[in-house]
Short mmCIF file of C-alpha atoms and ligand atoms in Angstrom, two decimals:
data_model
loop_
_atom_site.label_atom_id
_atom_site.label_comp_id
_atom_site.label_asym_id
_atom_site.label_seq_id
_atom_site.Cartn_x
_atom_site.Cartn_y
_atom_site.Cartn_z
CA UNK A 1 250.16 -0.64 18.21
CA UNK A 2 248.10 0.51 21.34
CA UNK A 3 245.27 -1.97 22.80
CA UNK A 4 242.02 -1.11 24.99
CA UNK A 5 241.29 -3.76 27.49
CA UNK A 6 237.88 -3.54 29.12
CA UNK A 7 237.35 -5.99 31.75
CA UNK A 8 236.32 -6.14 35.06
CA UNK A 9 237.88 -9.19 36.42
CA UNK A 10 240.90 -6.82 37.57
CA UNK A 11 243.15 -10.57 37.59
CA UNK A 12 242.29 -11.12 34.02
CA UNK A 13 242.78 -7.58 33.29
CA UNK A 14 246.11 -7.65 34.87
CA UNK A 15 247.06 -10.70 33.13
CA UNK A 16 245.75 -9.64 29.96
CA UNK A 17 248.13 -6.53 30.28
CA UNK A 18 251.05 -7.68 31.20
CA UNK A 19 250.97 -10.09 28.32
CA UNK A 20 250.53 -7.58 25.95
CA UNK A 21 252.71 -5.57 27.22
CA UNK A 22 255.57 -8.27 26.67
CA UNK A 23 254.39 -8.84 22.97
CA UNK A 24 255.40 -5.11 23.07
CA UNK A 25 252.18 -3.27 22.50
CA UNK A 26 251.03 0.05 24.45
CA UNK A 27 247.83 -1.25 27.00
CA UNK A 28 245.27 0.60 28.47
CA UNK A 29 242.88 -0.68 30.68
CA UNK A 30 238.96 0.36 31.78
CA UNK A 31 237.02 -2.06 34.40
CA UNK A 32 233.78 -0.39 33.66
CA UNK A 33 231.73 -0.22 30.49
CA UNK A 34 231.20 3.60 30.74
CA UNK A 35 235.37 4.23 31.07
CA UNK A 36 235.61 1.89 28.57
CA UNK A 37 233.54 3.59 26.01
CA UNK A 38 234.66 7.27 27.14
CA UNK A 39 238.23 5.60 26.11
CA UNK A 40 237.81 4.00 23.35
CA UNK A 41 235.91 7.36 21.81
CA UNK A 42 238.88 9.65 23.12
CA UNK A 43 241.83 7.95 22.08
CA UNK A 44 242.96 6.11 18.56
CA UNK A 45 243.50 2.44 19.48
CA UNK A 46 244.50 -0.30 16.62
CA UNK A 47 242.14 -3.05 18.64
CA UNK A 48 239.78 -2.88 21.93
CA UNK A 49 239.34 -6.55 23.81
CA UNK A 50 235.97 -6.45 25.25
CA UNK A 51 234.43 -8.24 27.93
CA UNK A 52 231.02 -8.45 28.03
CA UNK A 53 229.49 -8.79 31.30
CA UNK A 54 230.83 -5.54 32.62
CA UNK A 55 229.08 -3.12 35.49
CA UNK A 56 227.58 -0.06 33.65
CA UNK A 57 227.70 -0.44 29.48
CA UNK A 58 227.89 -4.02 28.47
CA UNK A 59 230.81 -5.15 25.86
CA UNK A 60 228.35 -5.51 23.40
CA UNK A 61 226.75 -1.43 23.99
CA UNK A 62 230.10 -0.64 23.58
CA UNK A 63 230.78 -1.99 20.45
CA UNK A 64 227.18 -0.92 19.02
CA UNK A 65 228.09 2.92 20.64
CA UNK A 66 230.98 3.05 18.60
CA UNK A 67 230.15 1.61 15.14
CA UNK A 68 227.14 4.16 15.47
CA UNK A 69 229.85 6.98 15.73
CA UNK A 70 232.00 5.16 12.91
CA UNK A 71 234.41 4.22 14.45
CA UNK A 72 236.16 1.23 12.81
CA UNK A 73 238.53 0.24 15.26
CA UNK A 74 238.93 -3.83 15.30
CA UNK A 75 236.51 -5.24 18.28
CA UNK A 76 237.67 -8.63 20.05
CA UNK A 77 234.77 -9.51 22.35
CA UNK A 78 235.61 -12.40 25.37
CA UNK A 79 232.09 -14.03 26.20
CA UNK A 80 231.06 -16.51 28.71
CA UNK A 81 230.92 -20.09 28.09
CA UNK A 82 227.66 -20.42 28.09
CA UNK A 83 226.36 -17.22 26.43
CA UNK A 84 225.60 -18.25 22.93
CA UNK A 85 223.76 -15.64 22.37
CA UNK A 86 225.93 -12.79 23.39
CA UNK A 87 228.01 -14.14 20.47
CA UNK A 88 225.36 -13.86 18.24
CA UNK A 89 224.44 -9.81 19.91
CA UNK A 90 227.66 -8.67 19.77
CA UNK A 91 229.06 -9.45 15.93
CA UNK A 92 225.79 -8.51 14.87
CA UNK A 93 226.53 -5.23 16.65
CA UNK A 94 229.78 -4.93 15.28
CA UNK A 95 232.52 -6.73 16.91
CA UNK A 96 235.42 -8.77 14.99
CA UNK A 97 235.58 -11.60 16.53
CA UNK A 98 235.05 -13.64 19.83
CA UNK A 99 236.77 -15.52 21.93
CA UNK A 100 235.08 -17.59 25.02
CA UNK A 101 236.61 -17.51 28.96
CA UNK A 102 238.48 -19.49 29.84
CA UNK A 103 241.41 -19.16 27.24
CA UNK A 104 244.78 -19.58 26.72
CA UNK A 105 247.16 -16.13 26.39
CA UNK A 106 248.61 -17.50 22.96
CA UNK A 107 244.82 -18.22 21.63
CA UNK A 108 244.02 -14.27 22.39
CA UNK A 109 247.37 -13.31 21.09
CA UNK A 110 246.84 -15.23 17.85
CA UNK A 111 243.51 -14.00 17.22
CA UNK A 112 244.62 -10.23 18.16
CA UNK A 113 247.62 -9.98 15.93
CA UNK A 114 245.26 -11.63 12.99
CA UNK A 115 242.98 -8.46 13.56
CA UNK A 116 245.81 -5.96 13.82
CA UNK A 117 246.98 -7.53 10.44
CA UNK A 118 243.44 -7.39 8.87
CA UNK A 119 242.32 -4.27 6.53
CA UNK A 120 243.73 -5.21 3.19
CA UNK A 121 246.32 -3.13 1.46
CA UNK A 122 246.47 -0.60 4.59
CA UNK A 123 248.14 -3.56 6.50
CA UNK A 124 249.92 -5.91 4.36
CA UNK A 125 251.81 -8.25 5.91
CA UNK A 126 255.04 -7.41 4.54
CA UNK A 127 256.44 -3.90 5.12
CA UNK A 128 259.68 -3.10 2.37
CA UNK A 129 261.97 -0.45 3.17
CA UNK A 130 265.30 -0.07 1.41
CA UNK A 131 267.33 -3.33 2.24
CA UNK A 132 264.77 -3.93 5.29
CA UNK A 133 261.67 -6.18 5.18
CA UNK A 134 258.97 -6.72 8.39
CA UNK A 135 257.24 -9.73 8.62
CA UNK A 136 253.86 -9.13 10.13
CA UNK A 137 253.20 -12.72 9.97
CA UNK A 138 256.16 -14.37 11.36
CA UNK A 139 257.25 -11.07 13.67
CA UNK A 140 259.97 -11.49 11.94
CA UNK A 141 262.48 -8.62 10.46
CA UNK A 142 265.37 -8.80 8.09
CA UNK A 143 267.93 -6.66 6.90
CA UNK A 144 269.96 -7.78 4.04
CA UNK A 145 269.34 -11.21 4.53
CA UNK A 146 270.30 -11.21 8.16
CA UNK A 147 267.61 -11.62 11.09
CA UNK A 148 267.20 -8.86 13.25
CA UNK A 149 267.36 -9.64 17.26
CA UNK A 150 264.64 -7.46 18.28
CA UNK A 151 262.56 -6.94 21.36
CA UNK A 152 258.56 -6.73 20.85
CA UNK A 153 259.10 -3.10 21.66
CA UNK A 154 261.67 -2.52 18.90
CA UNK A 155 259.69 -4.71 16.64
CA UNK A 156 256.54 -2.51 17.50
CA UNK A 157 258.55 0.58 16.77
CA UNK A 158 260.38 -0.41 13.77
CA UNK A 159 257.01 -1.32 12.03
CA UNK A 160 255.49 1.93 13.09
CA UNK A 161 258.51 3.23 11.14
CA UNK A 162 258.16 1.22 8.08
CA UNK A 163 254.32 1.86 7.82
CA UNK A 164 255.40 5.60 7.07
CA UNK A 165 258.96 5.68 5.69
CA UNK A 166 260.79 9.35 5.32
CA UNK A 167 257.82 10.59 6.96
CA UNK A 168 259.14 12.22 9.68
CA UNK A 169 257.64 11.07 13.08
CA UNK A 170 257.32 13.18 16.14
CA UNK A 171 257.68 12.16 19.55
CA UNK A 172 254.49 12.58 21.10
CA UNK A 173 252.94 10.34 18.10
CA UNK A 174 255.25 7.35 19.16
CA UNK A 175 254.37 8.50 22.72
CA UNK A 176 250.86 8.06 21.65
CA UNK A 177 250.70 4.55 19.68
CA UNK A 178 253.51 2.67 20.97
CA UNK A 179 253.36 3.39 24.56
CA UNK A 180 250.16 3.92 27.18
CA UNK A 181 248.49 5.98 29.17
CA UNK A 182 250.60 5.15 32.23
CA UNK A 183 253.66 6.07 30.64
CA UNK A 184 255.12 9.41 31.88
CA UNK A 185 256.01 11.62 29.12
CA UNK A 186 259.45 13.26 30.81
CA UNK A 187 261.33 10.14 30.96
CA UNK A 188 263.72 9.28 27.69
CA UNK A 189 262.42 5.98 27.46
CA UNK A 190 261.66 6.55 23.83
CA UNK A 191 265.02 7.53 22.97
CA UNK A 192 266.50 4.86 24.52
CA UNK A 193 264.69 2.39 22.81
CA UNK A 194 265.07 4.33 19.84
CA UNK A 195 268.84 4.25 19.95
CA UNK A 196 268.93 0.29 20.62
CA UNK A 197 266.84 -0.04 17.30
CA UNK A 198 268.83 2.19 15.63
CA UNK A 199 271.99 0.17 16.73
CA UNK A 200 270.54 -2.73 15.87
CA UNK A 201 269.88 -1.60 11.97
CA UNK A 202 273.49 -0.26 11.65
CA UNK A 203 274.63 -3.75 12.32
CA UNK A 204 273.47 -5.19 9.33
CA UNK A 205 274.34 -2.57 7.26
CA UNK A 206 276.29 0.77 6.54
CA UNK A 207 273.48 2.92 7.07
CA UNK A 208 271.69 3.18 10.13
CA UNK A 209 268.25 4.18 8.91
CA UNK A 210 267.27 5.71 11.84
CA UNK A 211 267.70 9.58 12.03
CA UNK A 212 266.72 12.18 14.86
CA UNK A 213 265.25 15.27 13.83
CA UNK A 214 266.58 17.53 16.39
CA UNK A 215 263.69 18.99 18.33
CA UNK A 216 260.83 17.03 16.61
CA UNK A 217 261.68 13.54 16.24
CA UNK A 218 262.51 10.27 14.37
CA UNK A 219 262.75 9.56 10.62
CA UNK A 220 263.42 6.13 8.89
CA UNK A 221 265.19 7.41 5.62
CA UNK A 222 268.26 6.29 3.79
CA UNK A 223 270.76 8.52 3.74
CA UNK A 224 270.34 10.31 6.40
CA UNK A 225 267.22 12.87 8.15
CA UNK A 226 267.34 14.84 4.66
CA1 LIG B 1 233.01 -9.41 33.35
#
């Protein structure tokens, strides 16, 4: 899952990503409106979190700029205390939801995971694979009956898996939606997370899951990369 923060408050920006970041999501952050829009139109993000009061395009422009060019992508706005009406402005403009400064990291991270998790069937909150089952809800997986001691950045992978079983998944799209834009592409970070996953889903069972393609990528597939 990859996040767009735009705020300009480069503290709460910080903060904002680092959290995330530990919850195991890719982060990208703009501190102006006008990045922030060029962003959000260039690259395919799950959610954006948008401050409002920002120098150049305002949150709420933003959020109008990109439902006029379709673009669907879940909006969580952060509004001042005392802006009623910017509440009002910006989920008649399109935004998700709202969530007024100052705040707590576990209220934001509540309210983004219930947007991630909204959009009906395309994101149920259960994810079945074989003997393996992902809890959206409870960030929780299981493999025959037996919890699985995963980091957020495992979980984050292993539900990117499950969203596309025997599909086979190449590294630049994990590249793409489970890490950022400061990430740097010639490092084997990816494998080596990868490989700890794949470790981890051997352990509760004979089959590992978790294939390499040689040359292309990852597949989740039982009985091997087929
Ligand atoms: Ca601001």
């Amino acid at each position: 899952m990859r996040i767009l923060v735009v705020e300009d408050e480069k503290k709460v920006a910080s903060f904002l990503q680092k959290g995330l970041r530990e919850e195991g999501y890719a982060v990208d952050v703009a501190h102006d409106g006008d990045d922030g829009l060029v962003k959000a139109l260039v690259n395919d993000y799950d959610l954006l979190v948008l401050d409002v009061m920002l120098p150049g395009r305002s949150g709420i422009e933003i959020v109008r700029e990109l439902r006029s060019k379709e673009k669907a992508t879940p909006v969580l706005m952060l509004t001042a205390r005392d802006a009623e009406q910017d509440v009002v402005l910006g989920l008649n403009a399109g935004a998700d939801d709202y969530l007024t400064k100052p705040f707590g990291f576990d209220e934001l991270l509540a309210r983004v995971r219930a947007l991630l998790r909204r959009g009906g069937a395309a994101r149920p909150d259960r994810l079945v694979y074989d003997d393996v089952q992902l809890d959206r809800v409870e960030h929780a997986a299981v493999r025959r009956g037996e919890r699985l001691d995963l980091t957020p950045k495992e979980f984050q992978l292993l539900e990117f898996f499950m969203v596309s079983p025997e599909k086979v998944v190449r590294r630049t799209e994990l590249l793409e939606k489970v890490w950022d834009l400061t990430f740097d592409p010639m490092s084997n970070v990816v494998d080596v997370h990868v490989g700890h996953l794949r470790r981890k889903l051997g352990r509760s069972g004979d089959d590992p899951l978790l294939h390499t393609v040689r040359g292309v990528g990852y597949v989740l597939r039982k009985g091997g990369p087929a």
